[in-house]
Amino acid sequence: MARDTSQSEGGASDESESESGSADTTAETETADETGEAADASERAEAALESRVSNVLLVTIDSLRADAIGPYDETRSSPVLDSLADAGTVFDRSFANGNWTPFSFPSILASEPVFARNGNIGVAESRTLASVLSEAGIATGGFNAANGFLTSHWGYPEGFDEFEPFVTSVGSSRYSRYLAAHPTVEAWIQLATSPIRRLGSKLRGESDDRPFLDASRMFDVEDAATGFIDDTDEPFFLWVHYMDTHTPYVPAPRYIREVSDGLVGTHRMLHAHTRTSLGWEVGDRTLSDLRTLYQATVRQVDASVGRLLDQLDAAGIADETAIVVAGDHGEEFQEHGHLAHYPKLYDELIHVPLIVNVPGADGGRVSEHVGLDAIPPTIADLLGVDAPDDWRGESLAPALGGDADPDQDPVVSVTVRGEEVTDQPIPRSMADGDLLVSVRDAEWTYIENADDGSTELYHRPSDPTQQADLSDDPTDEELAVIERFAPIAATHVAELRDRESDRVAAGDSDDEVDEDLEARLEALGYR
């Protein structure tokens, strides 16, 4: 059921005064009736959803842009996610609240903007989703594939009965740490061992659907999540975070063959990694190879999600478990001059998938814009738990039942940029560079550098890759958009500046990061 939230402007204006007065009275009555009906529909939808759901599985996939999976681009290979989307609700315009994991996850797991609590990244002082659900008696498990920004250092285990970030296991041996930091070597190992391992798999009657090395920690996350499902009898909330689609892209060879119709082999992975690791120019062929590798990692995660769904089915709880799938941010392939995810706020980094599958509830496709800060209140609604008043997002539960489109404020996203776009490490406070803020609705993107005052405006339907900045000489319509969005950006900036001032006045600063955590961050490219 596709829904279009756009409305035509204008209307009849040649009615007589008496007719107009009568129409106004009727319109007010109809508006009141419609408002009441919408509220009733929302309550009915939420009650119906709550009665079906005992558990929620939240799957977040690092660096997953929207057009990387089948529900958003039918040319992509993601059969498991396609199936979830077909029977669930797809949010066509879902946007991350930041371009990096530490800038996005406060919204995903605490329904608040980054920096809004204490001027730092993380959720150390926040009312997290896991905390709220745990207090309500729901079992909670969280398993993160070694993303160093989702660890105890920044408060992420709070509220989880079981939590494992698998960061220590990455740095626990010189061998594993070396492989994680040297994807080209890992690619060579994949290539050299591929024929032998494929033969061994066939002789043992096994498939080769898993990579031969687990530097992405996919096995660890999958096994831990499976164990949590097996061992938990009461209603649960389970969060898993995959890193396979984050650079470096080192998928199992079978997935490279699958997404390239068997024409591109592992040697193309070596070619791409060699050129990028040596800093050589990325031409069309290398860029194409990197896209192929990226899509292969998407397919690899898709298969892993499928195995988790199989486990829910084997445990007899698939029909009472809601599945939420989201990317934490996207990935750039030179749309604006770079690879990976540097400090920018264009759609390749901010437009992410959001799919919610509730057994028996087909919400179809929702075209209204939503932010990822809607995830915590939505999951709380699904599990019948009241959301805290300080959560910023609005629940999407009514849209999941197909009864109502979400009524969302424009989505605000932020990043911090140093003197050079490619500066590392990732900023950990606003003092690390200029604060950039974007404001989005279903059609428009407004971007402002809060430090130098520069602005950008893009009309996405006519300019989907945001190449034509309309802010320099705006039309009346474009100026109206700027005048509507600029105060939203200013209010957000003022709030974050206040938190930064409080942090500085209190003399707070980041603690030293331990050796294993620094090793993992460096392996991800965050020096």
Short mmCIF file of C-alpha atoms in Angstrom, two decimals:
data_model
loop_
_atom_site.label_atom_id
_atom_site.label_comp_id
_atom_site.label_asym_id
_atom_site.label_seq_id
_atom_site.Cartn_x
_atom_site.Cartn_y
_atom_site.Cartn_z
CA MET A 1 0.00 0.00 0.00
CA ALA A 2 1.88 3.03 -1.23
CA ARG A 3 1.00 6.34 0.30
CA ASP A 4 1.73 9.78 -1.13
CA THR A 5 1.70 12.54 1.48
CA SER A 6 2.03 15.40 -1.02
CA GLN A 7 -0.94 17.73 -1.33
CA SER A 8 -1.90 20.16 -4.06
CA GLU A 9 -1.79 23.83 -3.09
CA GLY A 10 -4.56 26.33 -3.39
CA GLY A 11 -8.30 25.74 -3.73
CA ALA A 12 -11.58 27.35 -4.70
CA SER A 13 -11.78 31.01 -3.68
CA ASP A 14 -14.84 32.31 -5.54
CA GLU A 15 -17.51 31.24 -3.02
CA SER A 16 -20.00 33.79 -1.74
CA GLU A 17 -19.56 35.21 1.77
CA SER A 18 -22.50 33.27 3.15
CA GLU A 19 -21.34 30.06 1.55
CA SER A 20 -17.85 30.71 2.86
CA GLY A 21 -19.11 31.20 6.41
CA SER A 22 -21.14 28.01 6.23
CA ALA A 23 -18.19 26.17 4.73
CA ASP A 24 -15.89 27.43 7.53
CA THR A 25 -18.25 26.09 10.19
CA THR A 26 -18.56 22.78 8.38
CA ALA A 27 -14.78 22.61 7.86
CA GLU A 28 -14.15 23.20 11.57
CA THR A 29 -16.55 20.39 12.47
CA GLU A 30 -15.02 18.08 9.90
CA THR A 31 -11.52 18.95 11.10
CA ALA A 32 -12.45 18.16 14.69
CA ASP A 33 -14.06 14.90 13.58
CA GLU A 34 -11.01 13.97 11.51
CA THR A 35 -8.67 14.78 14.40
CA GLY A 36 -10.68 12.57 16.72
CA GLU A 37 -10.83 9.80 14.15
CA ALA A 38 -7.06 10.00 13.60
CA ALA A 39 -6.44 9.77 17.35
CA ASP A 40 -8.79 6.80 17.63
CA ALA A 41 -7.10 5.13 14.65
CA SER A 42 -3.71 5.70 16.22
CA GLU A 43 -4.84 4.15 19.50
CA ARG A 44 -6.39 1.19 17.71
CA ALA A 45 -3.26 0.62 15.67
CA GLU A 46 -1.01 0.79 18.72
CA ALA A 47 -3.25 -1.55 20.73
CA ALA A 48 -3.36 -4.04 17.86
CA LEU A 49 0.40 -3.97 17.45
CA GLU A 50 1.06 -4.36 21.16
CA SER A 51 -1.17 -7.43 21.31
CA ARG A 52 0.93 -9.17 18.66
CA VAL A 53 4.43 -8.33 19.84
CA SER A 54 6.34 -9.85 22.74
CA ASN A 55 9.85 -9.23 21.42
CA VAL A 56 11.72 -6.76 19.23
CA LEU A 57 14.91 -7.40 17.26
CA LEU A 58 16.67 -4.16 16.25
CA VAL A 59 19.24 -4.67 13.49
CA THR A 60 21.52 -1.71 12.75
CA ILE A 61 23.95 -1.92 9.86
CA ASP A 62 26.92 0.42 9.80
CA SER A 63 27.37 2.59 6.70
CA LEU A 64 24.26 1.22 4.97
CA ARG A 65 22.88 3.76 2.50
CA ALA A 66 19.26 3.45 1.44
CA ASP A 67 19.86 2.61 -2.21
CA ALA A 68 22.11 -0.34 -1.29
CA ILE A 69 19.18 -2.70 -0.65
CA GLY A 70 16.28 -4.00 -2.71
CA PRO A 71 13.41 -2.17 -1.00
CA TYR A 72 14.95 1.14 -2.13
CA ASP A 73 16.58 -0.02 -5.38
CA GLU A 74 15.15 -3.08 -7.11
CA THR A 75 18.46 -3.80 -8.85
CA ARG A 76 20.11 -4.65 -5.51
CA SER A 77 20.47 -8.13 -4.02
CA SER A 78 19.05 -8.34 -0.49
CA PRO A 79 16.43 -11.11 -0.46
CA VAL A 80 16.03 -11.28 3.32
CA LEU A 81 15.53 -7.54 3.75
CA ASP A 82 13.28 -7.55 0.67
CA SER A 83 11.07 -10.15 2.34
CA LEU A 84 10.89 -8.15 5.58
CA ALA A 85 9.96 -5.04 3.61
CA ASP A 86 7.32 -6.80 1.52
CA ALA A 87 5.46 -7.91 4.65
CA GLY A 88 6.19 -4.80 6.72
CA THR A 89 6.53 -1.03 6.52
CA VAL A 90 9.20 0.79 4.50
CA PHE A 91 9.95 4.42 5.29
CA ASP A 92 11.03 5.89 1.98
CA ARG A 93 12.46 9.09 3.46
CA SER A 94 14.20 8.06 6.66
CA PHE A 95 17.18 10.15 7.71
CA ALA A 96 20.07 9.67 10.12
CA ASN A 97 20.73 12.43 12.65
CA GLY A 98 24.46 12.38 11.93
CA ASN A 99 26.99 11.22 9.36
CA TRP A 100 29.05 9.03 11.71
CA THR A 101 28.20 6.31 14.18
CA PRO A 102 28.86 8.43 17.31
CA PHE A 103 26.78 11.27 15.83
CA SER A 104 23.87 9.02 14.85
CA PHE A 105 23.50 6.50 17.66
CA PRO A 106 22.32 8.84 20.43
CA SER A 107 19.16 9.17 18.34
CA ILE A 108 18.88 5.43 17.60
CA LEU A 109 19.26 4.21 21.18
CA ALA A 110 18.32 7.29 23.25
CA SER A 111 16.05 9.38 20.96
CA GLU A 112 18.13 12.51 21.40
CA PRO A 113 20.63 14.50 19.32
CA VAL A 114 24.35 14.07 19.75
CA PHE A 115 25.87 16.65 22.15
CA ALA A 116 22.42 17.45 23.58
CA ARG A 117 23.02 15.82 26.95
CA ASN A 118 26.46 17.03 27.98
CA GLY A 119 28.28 18.40 24.95
CA ASN A 120 30.04 15.10 24.21
CA ILE A 121 29.33 12.11 22.01
CA GLY A 122 27.80 9.06 23.67
CA VAL A 123 24.80 8.30 25.88
CA ALA A 124 26.47 8.14 29.31
CA GLU A 125 23.86 10.37 30.99
CA SER A 126 20.87 9.52 28.79
CA ARG A 127 17.64 7.61 29.29
CA THR A 128 18.45 4.90 26.79
CA LEU A 129 15.96 2.56 25.17
CA ALA A 130 17.57 -0.44 26.89
CA SER A 131 17.29 1.25 30.30
CA VAL A 132 13.63 2.10 29.85
CA LEU A 133 12.75 -1.41 28.67
CA SER A 134 14.82 -3.11 31.37
CA GLU A 135 13.05 -1.10 34.07
CA ALA A 136 9.77 -2.37 32.61
CA GLY A 137 10.88 -5.99 33.12
CA ILE A 138 11.90 -6.75 29.53
CA ALA A 139 15.09 -8.77 28.95
CA THR A 140 17.69 -6.82 26.98
CA GLY A 141 20.67 -7.93 24.93
CA GLY A 142 23.08 -5.87 22.84
CA PHE A 143 25.85 -7.17 20.58
CA ASN A 144 28.06 -4.81 18.60
CA ALA A 145 30.54 -6.00 15.99
CA ALA A 146 33.53 -4.15 17.45
CA ASN A 147 32.63 -0.57 16.63
CA GLY A 148 34.70 1.23 19.24
CA PHE A 149 32.24 4.11 19.47
CA LEU A 150 29.48 1.82 20.78
CA THR A 151 31.19 0.70 23.97
CA SER A 152 31.18 1.27 27.73
CA HIS A 153 33.49 4.26 27.28
CA TRP A 154 30.51 6.16 25.88
CA GLY A 155 27.76 4.59 28.01
CA TYR A 156 26.22 2.11 25.57
CA PRO A 157 25.97 -0.96 27.86
CA GLU A 158 23.61 0.90 30.21
CA GLY A 159 20.33 -1.01 30.55
CA PHE A 160 21.46 -4.17 28.76
CA ASP A 161 21.29 -7.42 30.73
CA GLU A 162 23.79 -8.86 28.26
CA PHE A 163 26.16 -6.63 26.30
CA GLU A 164 29.27 -7.48 24.31
CA PRO A 165 31.05 -5.07 21.94
CA PHE A 166 33.75 -7.60 20.89
CA VAL A 167 36.35 -4.84 20.91
CA THR A 168 38.77 -6.65 23.19
CA SER A 169 38.69 -9.72 20.98
CA VAL A 170 39.85 -7.64 18.04
CA GLY A 171 42.88 -6.36 19.89
CA SER A 172 43.56 -9.48 21.91
CA SER A 173 46.16 -10.87 19.52
CA ARG A 174 48.75 -9.28 17.29
CA TYR A 175 47.47 -11.37 14.37
CA SER A 176 43.82 -10.30 14.59
CA ARG A 177 44.75 -6.67 15.19
CA TYR A 178 47.03 -6.71 12.17
CA LEU A 179 44.36 -8.23 9.92
CA ALA A 180 41.72 -5.73 11.05
CA ALA A 181 44.05 -2.85 10.17
CA HIS A 182 45.32 -4.30 6.86
CA PRO A 183 42.38 -5.23 4.61
CA THR A 184 44.61 -5.86 1.58
CA VAL A 185 46.45 -8.62 3.44
CA GLU A 186 43.12 -10.04 4.51
CA ALA A 187 41.94 -9.93 0.89
CA TRP A 188 45.05 -11.85 -0.23
CA ILE A 189 44.35 -14.50 2.40
CA GLN A 190 40.76 -14.75 1.20
CA LEU A 191 41.97 -15.20 -2.39
CA ALA A 192 44.68 -17.75 -1.59
CA THR A 193 42.46 -19.93 0.58
CA SER A 194 39.22 -19.61 -1.39
CA PRO A 195 39.58 -22.68 -3.69
CA ILE A 196 40.71 -24.94 -0.82
CA ARG A 197 37.97 -23.81 1.52
CA ARG A 198 35.30 -24.07 -1.16
CA LEU A 199 36.38 -27.63 -1.90
CA GLY A 200 36.41 -28.47 1.80
CA SER A 201 32.93 -27.05 2.22
CA LYS A 202 31.60 -29.14 -0.65
CA LEU A 203 33.23 -32.33 0.70
CA ARG A 204 31.67 -31.70 4.13
CA GLY A 205 28.30 -30.84 2.58
CA GLU A 206 28.50 -27.30 3.92
CA SER A 207 27.85 -23.98 2.24
CA ASP A 208 30.42 -21.24 1.81
CA ASP A 209 28.01 -18.48 2.78
CA ARG A 210 30.25 -17.15 5.53
CA PRO A 211 33.55 -15.33 5.01
CA PHE A 212 36.62 -17.37 5.86
CA LEU A 213 37.89 -14.71 8.26
CA ASP A 214 35.84 -12.89 10.85
CA ALA A 215 37.59 -9.55 11.13
CA SER A 216 34.16 -7.85 10.94
CA ARG A 217 33.03 -9.94 13.98
CA MET A 218 29.88 -11.01 12.15
CA PHE A 219 30.21 -14.59 13.48
CA ASP A 220 30.58 -13.34 17.03
CA VAL A 221 27.51 -11.10 16.85
CA GLU A 222 25.43 -13.78 15.16
CA ASP A 223 26.41 -16.46 17.66
CA ALA A 224 25.84 -14.19 20.67
CA ALA A 225 22.42 -13.13 19.38
CA THR A 226 21.47 -16.75 18.71
CA GLY A 227 22.48 -17.68 22.25
CA PHE A 228 20.45 -14.82 23.69
CA ILE A 229 17.35 -15.94 21.76
CA ASP A 230 17.79 -19.54 22.93
CA ASP A 231 18.36 -18.64 26.57
CA THR A 232 15.65 -15.98 27.03
CA ASP A 233 12.14 -17.06 28.00
CA GLU A 234 10.58 -13.69 28.86
CA PRO A 235 9.79 -10.86 26.41
CA PHE A 236 13.00 -9.34 25.08
CA PHE A 237 14.65 -6.50 23.21
CA LEU A 238 17.67 -7.61 21.20
CA TRP A 239 19.98 -5.19 19.38
CA VAL A 240 22.66 -6.33 16.93
CA HIS A 241 25.02 -4.05 15.03
CA TYR A 242 26.88 -5.23 11.90
CA MET A 243 30.12 -3.73 10.61
CA ASP A 244 30.63 -5.64 7.33
CA THR A 245 29.43 -2.74 5.18
CA HIS A 246 31.89 -0.35 6.83
CA THR A 247 35.27 0.14 5.21
CA PRO A 248 37.24 -1.97 4.51
CA TYR A 249 34.87 -4.09 2.42
CA VAL A 250 36.09 -7.69 2.68
CA PRO A 251 33.15 -10.00 1.94
CA ALA A 252 33.18 -13.74 1.39
CA PRO A 253 34.15 -14.49 -2.23
CA ARG A 254 30.78 -16.14 -2.92
CA TYR A 255 28.99 -12.83 -2.34
CA ILE A 256 31.32 -11.01 -4.71
CA ARG A 257 30.42 -13.59 -7.35
CA GLU A 258 26.72 -13.26 -6.51
CA VAL A 259 26.41 -9.49 -6.87
CA SER A 260 28.62 -9.39 -9.97
CA ASP A 261 26.91 -12.24 -11.82
CA GLY A 262 30.05 -14.31 -11.38
CA LEU A 263 32.10 -12.05 -13.65
CA VAL A 264 34.11 -10.33 -10.94
CA GLY A 265 36.34 -12.41 -8.70
CA THR A 266 38.28 -11.85 -5.52
CA HIS A 267 41.17 -10.45 -7.56
CA ARG A 268 39.03 -7.34 -8.11
CA MET A 269 38.92 -6.93 -4.35
CA LEU A 270 42.70 -7.01 -4.29
CA HIS A 271 42.92 -4.45 -7.06
CA ALA A 272 40.58 -2.02 -5.30
CA HIS A 273 42.16 -2.41 -1.87
CA THR A 274 45.66 -2.07 -3.24
CA ARG A 275 44.90 1.19 -5.06
CA THR A 276 43.06 2.77 -2.15
CA SER A 277 45.55 1.65 0.50
CA LEU A 278 48.43 3.10 -1.51
CA GLY A 279 46.58 6.37 -2.02
CA TRP A 280 46.47 6.01 -5.81
CA GLU A 281 43.87 7.84 -7.85
CA VAL A 282 40.47 6.16 -7.78
CA GLY A 283 39.33 5.88 -11.37
CA ASP A 284 36.09 4.51 -12.77
CA ARG A 285 37.22 0.89 -12.61
CA THR A 286 38.38 1.08 -8.99
CA LEU A 287 35.23 2.95 -8.00
CA SER A 288 33.15 0.25 -9.68
CA ASP A 289 35.13 -2.45 -7.86
CA LEU A 290 34.58 -0.72 -4.51
CA ARG A 291 30.84 -0.50 -5.18
CA THR A 292 30.81 -4.21 -6.04
CA LEU A 293 32.63 -5.08 -2.82
CA TYR A 294 30.26 -2.87 -0.84
CA GLN A 295 27.22 -4.56 -2.36
CA ALA A 296 28.77 -7.95 -1.61
CA THR A 297 29.09 -7.01 2.06
CA VAL A 298 25.43 -5.92 2.03
CA ARG A 299 24.49 -9.34 0.69
CA GLN A 300 26.66 -10.97 3.38
CA VAL A 301 24.85 -9.10 6.17
CA ASP A 302 21.52 -9.88 4.55
CA ALA A 303 22.30 -13.60 4.78
CA SER A 304 23.31 -13.26 8.43
CA VAL A 305 20.04 -11.50 9.25
CA GLY A 306 18.30 -14.40 7.53
CA ARG A 307 19.98 -16.85 9.89
CA LEU A 308 18.81 -14.81 12.88
CA LEU A 309 15.25 -14.93 11.54
CA ASP A 310 15.60 -18.68 11.13
CA GLN A 311 16.60 -18.87 14.79
CA LEU A 312 13.50 -16.93 15.82
CA ASP A 313 11.45 -19.40 13.82
CA ALA A 314 13.21 -22.39 15.35
CA ALA A 315 12.53 -20.97 18.82
CA GLY A 316 8.85 -20.69 17.96
CA ILE A 317 8.69 -16.92 18.49
CA ALA A 318 8.90 -15.52 14.95
CA ASP A 319 5.19 -14.68 14.91
CA GLU A 320 5.48 -12.55 18.05
CA THR A 321 8.75 -10.76 17.26
CA ALA A 322 8.92 -7.40 15.49
CA ILE A 323 11.99 -6.68 13.37
CA VAL A 324 13.39 -3.16 12.95
CA VAL A 325 16.22 -2.64 10.44
CA ALA A 326 18.11 0.63 9.99
CA GLY A 327 21.39 1.98 8.70
CA ASP A 328 23.16 4.27 11.16
CA HIS A 329 24.46 6.44 8.33
CA GLY A 330 25.31 6.03 4.66
CA GLU A 331 28.46 5.79 2.57
CA GLU A 332 29.89 8.05 -0.12
CA PHE A 333 31.28 6.85 -3.44
CA GLN A 334 32.64 10.18 -4.67
CA GLU A 335 29.23 11.84 -5.07
CA HIS A 336 30.87 14.83 -3.40
CA GLY A 337 34.53 14.04 -3.95
CA HIS A 338 35.39 11.41 -1.35
CA LEU A 339 34.95 7.80 -0.28
CA ALA A 340 33.58 6.43 3.02
CA HIS A 341 31.82 8.91 5.37
CA TYR A 342 33.57 12.19 5.96
CA PRO A 343 31.86 15.22 7.62
CA LYS A 344 29.12 16.05 5.12
CA LEU A 345 25.33 16.06 5.31
CA TYR A 346 24.24 15.02 1.82
CA ASP A 347 21.83 12.17 1.13
CA GLU A 348 24.47 9.52 0.40
CA LEU A 349 25.38 9.81 4.09
CA ILE A 350 22.06 10.80 5.69
CA HIS A 351 19.37 8.93 3.72
CA VAL A 352 19.28 5.46 5.28
CA PRO A 353 16.95 2.46 5.25
CA LEU A 354 14.29 2.06 7.90
CA ILE A 355 12.13 -1.06 7.74
CA VAL A 356 9.75 -2.22 10.45
CA ASN A 357 8.21 -5.67 10.20
CA VAL A 358 5.47 -6.49 12.70
CA PRO A 359 3.84 -9.91 12.23
CA GLY A 360 0.43 -9.43 10.68
CA ALA A 361 0.77 -5.66 10.17
CA ASP A 362 1.52 -4.49 6.63
CA GLY A 363 1.97 -0.73 6.67
CA GLY A 364 3.19 -0.58 3.07
CA ARG A 365 5.38 2.34 2.05
CA VAL A 366 5.42 5.62 3.92
CA SER A 367 6.61 8.65 1.98
CA GLU A 368 6.60 11.16 4.86
CA HIS A 369 10.02 12.07 6.27
CA VAL A 370 11.15 10.51 9.56
CA GLY A 371 14.31 10.61 11.67
CA LEU A 372 16.03 7.72 13.39
CA ASP A 373 15.17 9.26 16.75
CA ALA A 374 11.72 7.73 16.14
CA ILE A 375 13.15 4.23 16.73
CA PRO A 376 13.15 4.20 20.57
CA PRO A 377 9.56 5.43 21.05
CA THR A 378 8.38 3.11 18.30
CA ILE A 379 9.97 0.07 19.94
CA ALA A 380 8.65 1.14 23.34
CA ASP A 381 5.16 1.34 21.84
CA LEU A 382 5.50 -2.10 20.28
CA LEU A 383 6.39 -3.54 23.68
CA GLY A 384 3.69 -1.60 25.55
CA VAL A 385 6.15 0.58 27.50
CA ASP A 386 5.68 4.33 28.07
CA ALA A 387 8.33 6.50 26.44
CA PRO A 388 10.11 9.09 28.64
CA ASP A 389 9.01 12.68 28.16
CA ASP A 390 12.53 13.79 27.22
CA TRP A 391 12.80 11.53 24.18
CA ARG A 392 12.72 13.70 21.06
CA GLY A 393 11.30 11.31 18.47
CA GLU A 394 7.64 10.49 17.84
CA SER A 395 6.46 6.89 17.65
CA LEU A 396 5.80 5.44 14.21
CA ALA A 397 3.45 2.77 15.56
CA PRO A 398 0.30 4.22 13.91
CA ALA A 399 1.97 4.08 10.49
CA LEU A 400 2.90 0.43 11.03
CA GLY A 401 -0.77 -0.50 11.15
CA GLY A 402 -1.40 1.37 7.91
CA ASP A 403 -3.84 3.78 9.55
CA ALA A 404 -1.93 7.06 9.60
CA ASP A 405 1.16 8.70 8.21
CA PRO A 406 3.63 9.99 10.79
CA ASP A 407 3.42 13.70 11.56
CA GLN A 408 7.09 14.48 11.98
CA ASP A 409 8.98 17.72 12.42
CA PRO A 410 11.77 18.35 9.90
CA VAL A 411 14.74 16.06 10.57
CA VAL A 412 17.86 17.76 11.93
CA SER A 413 21.30 16.19 11.38
CA VAL A 414 24.72 17.42 12.47
CA THR A 415 28.41 16.93 11.86
CA VAL A 416 31.63 18.66 12.92
CA ARG A 417 34.23 19.49 10.30
CA GLY A 418 37.85 20.40 10.86
CA GLU A 419 40.02 22.52 8.59
CA GLU A 420 40.27 19.61 6.15
CA VAL A 421 37.29 17.41 5.33
CA THR A 422 39.43 14.32 5.74
CA ASP A 423 40.74 15.29 9.18
CA GLN A 424 40.81 12.44 11.68
CA PRO A 425 40.01 11.41 14.34
CA ILE A 426 36.24 11.76 14.41
CA PRO A 427 35.41 14.86 16.44
CA ARG A 428 34.36 14.07 20.01
CA SER A 429 33.10 17.55 20.88
CA MET A 430 32.01 20.71 19.07
CA ALA A 431 35.35 22.26 19.89
CA ASP A 432 36.95 19.98 17.30
CA GLY A 433 35.77 21.98 14.29
CA ASP A 434 32.91 23.88 12.65
CA LEU A 435 29.39 22.73 13.50
CA LEU A 436 27.31 21.90 10.41
CA VAL A 437 23.54 21.42 10.69
CA SER A 438 21.07 20.17 8.09
CA VAL A 439 17.28 20.38 8.14
CA ARG A 440 15.18 18.08 5.94
CA ASP A 441 11.59 17.44 5.06
CA ALA A 442 10.19 15.20 2.34
CA GLU A 443 11.60 17.38 -0.48
CA TRP A 444 14.13 19.95 0.72
CA THR A 445 17.56 19.87 2.34
CA TYR A 446 18.98 22.98 4.03
CA ILE A 447 22.58 22.92 5.28
CA GLU A 448 24.23 25.62 7.38
CA ASN A 449 27.73 26.03 8.75
CA ALA A 450 26.94 27.52 12.15
CA ASP A 451 30.46 28.92 12.50
CA ASP A 452 30.99 30.74 9.21
CA GLY A 453 27.33 31.32 8.31
CA SER A 454 27.48 29.69 4.87
CA THR A 455 24.33 27.92 3.66
CA GLU A 456 23.20 25.43 1.02
CA LEU A 457 19.74 24.49 -0.24
CA TYR A 458 18.76 21.51 -2.39
CA HIS A 459 15.50 20.34 -3.90
CA ARG A 460 15.93 16.58 -3.81
CA PRO A 461 13.16 15.51 -6.23
CA SER A 462 14.77 17.51 -9.04
CA ASP A 463 18.36 17.12 -7.79
CA PRO A 464 18.63 13.75 -5.99
CA THR A 465 22.42 13.89 -5.57
CA GLN A 466 22.41 17.48 -4.26
CA GLN A 467 24.69 19.09 -6.81
CA ALA A 468 22.83 22.38 -7.48
CA ASP A 469 22.94 24.74 -4.50
CA LEU A 470 19.88 27.01 -4.67
CA SER A 471 20.72 29.25 -1.72
CA ASP A 472 22.71 31.92 -3.58
CA ASP A 473 19.85 33.26 -5.73
CA PRO A 474 16.67 31.68 -4.37
CA THR A 475 13.23 31.98 -5.91
CA ASP A 476 10.34 33.04 -3.70
CA GLU A 477 9.52 29.39 -3.00
CA GLU A 478 13.15 28.59 -2.16
CA LEU A 479 13.45 31.66 0.06
CA ALA A 480 10.34 30.54 1.94
CA VAL A 481 11.99 27.17 2.59
CA ILE A 482 15.14 28.88 3.89
CA GLU A 483 13.09 31.16 6.14
CA ARG A 484 11.24 28.11 7.49
CA PHE A 485 14.33 25.94 8.07
CA ALA A 486 16.91 28.51 9.25
CA PRO A 487 15.19 29.09 12.63
CA ILE A 488 15.02 25.34 13.20
CA ALA A 489 18.76 25.08 12.60
CA ALA A 490 19.42 28.11 14.82
CA THR A 491 17.39 26.65 17.70
CA HIS A 492 19.26 23.36 17.45
CA VAL A 493 22.63 25.10 17.36
CA ALA A 494 21.74 27.25 20.37
CA GLU A 495 20.81 24.18 22.40
CA LEU A 496 24.06 22.40 21.54
CA ARG A 497 26.12 25.52 22.24
CA ASP A 498 24.52 25.75 25.68
CA ARG A 499 25.47 22.14 26.44
CA GLU A 500 29.01 22.78 25.22
CA SER A 501 29.28 25.84 27.46
CA ASP A 502 28.04 23.81 30.43
CA ARG A 503 30.62 21.12 29.69
CA VAL A 504 33.48 23.60 29.47
CA ALA A 505 32.35 25.43 32.62
CA ALA A 506 32.27 22.14 34.50
CA GLY A 507 35.78 21.31 33.30
CA ASP A 508 34.60 18.01 31.78
CA SER A 509 36.67 16.26 29.13
CA ASP A 510 36.92 12.83 27.58
CA ASP A 511 38.71 10.17 29.59
CA GLU A 512 41.73 8.45 28.11
CA VAL A 513 40.69 5.71 25.70
CA ASP A 514 42.31 2.36 26.48
CA GLU A 515 44.74 0.62 24.14
CA ASP A 516 42.35 -2.00 22.76
CA LEU A 517 39.69 0.59 21.99
CA GLU A 518 42.18 2.88 20.28
CA ALA A 519 43.42 -0.09 18.24
CA ARG A 520 39.91 -0.84 17.01
CA LEU A 521 39.19 2.79 16.17
CA GLU A 522 42.45 2.96 14.25
CA ALA A 523 41.52 -0.24 12.40
CA LEU A 524 38.33 1.49 11.26
CA GLY A 525 40.36 4.43 9.98
CA TYR A 526 39.82 6.73 12.98
CA ARG A 527 43.33 7.67 14.00
#
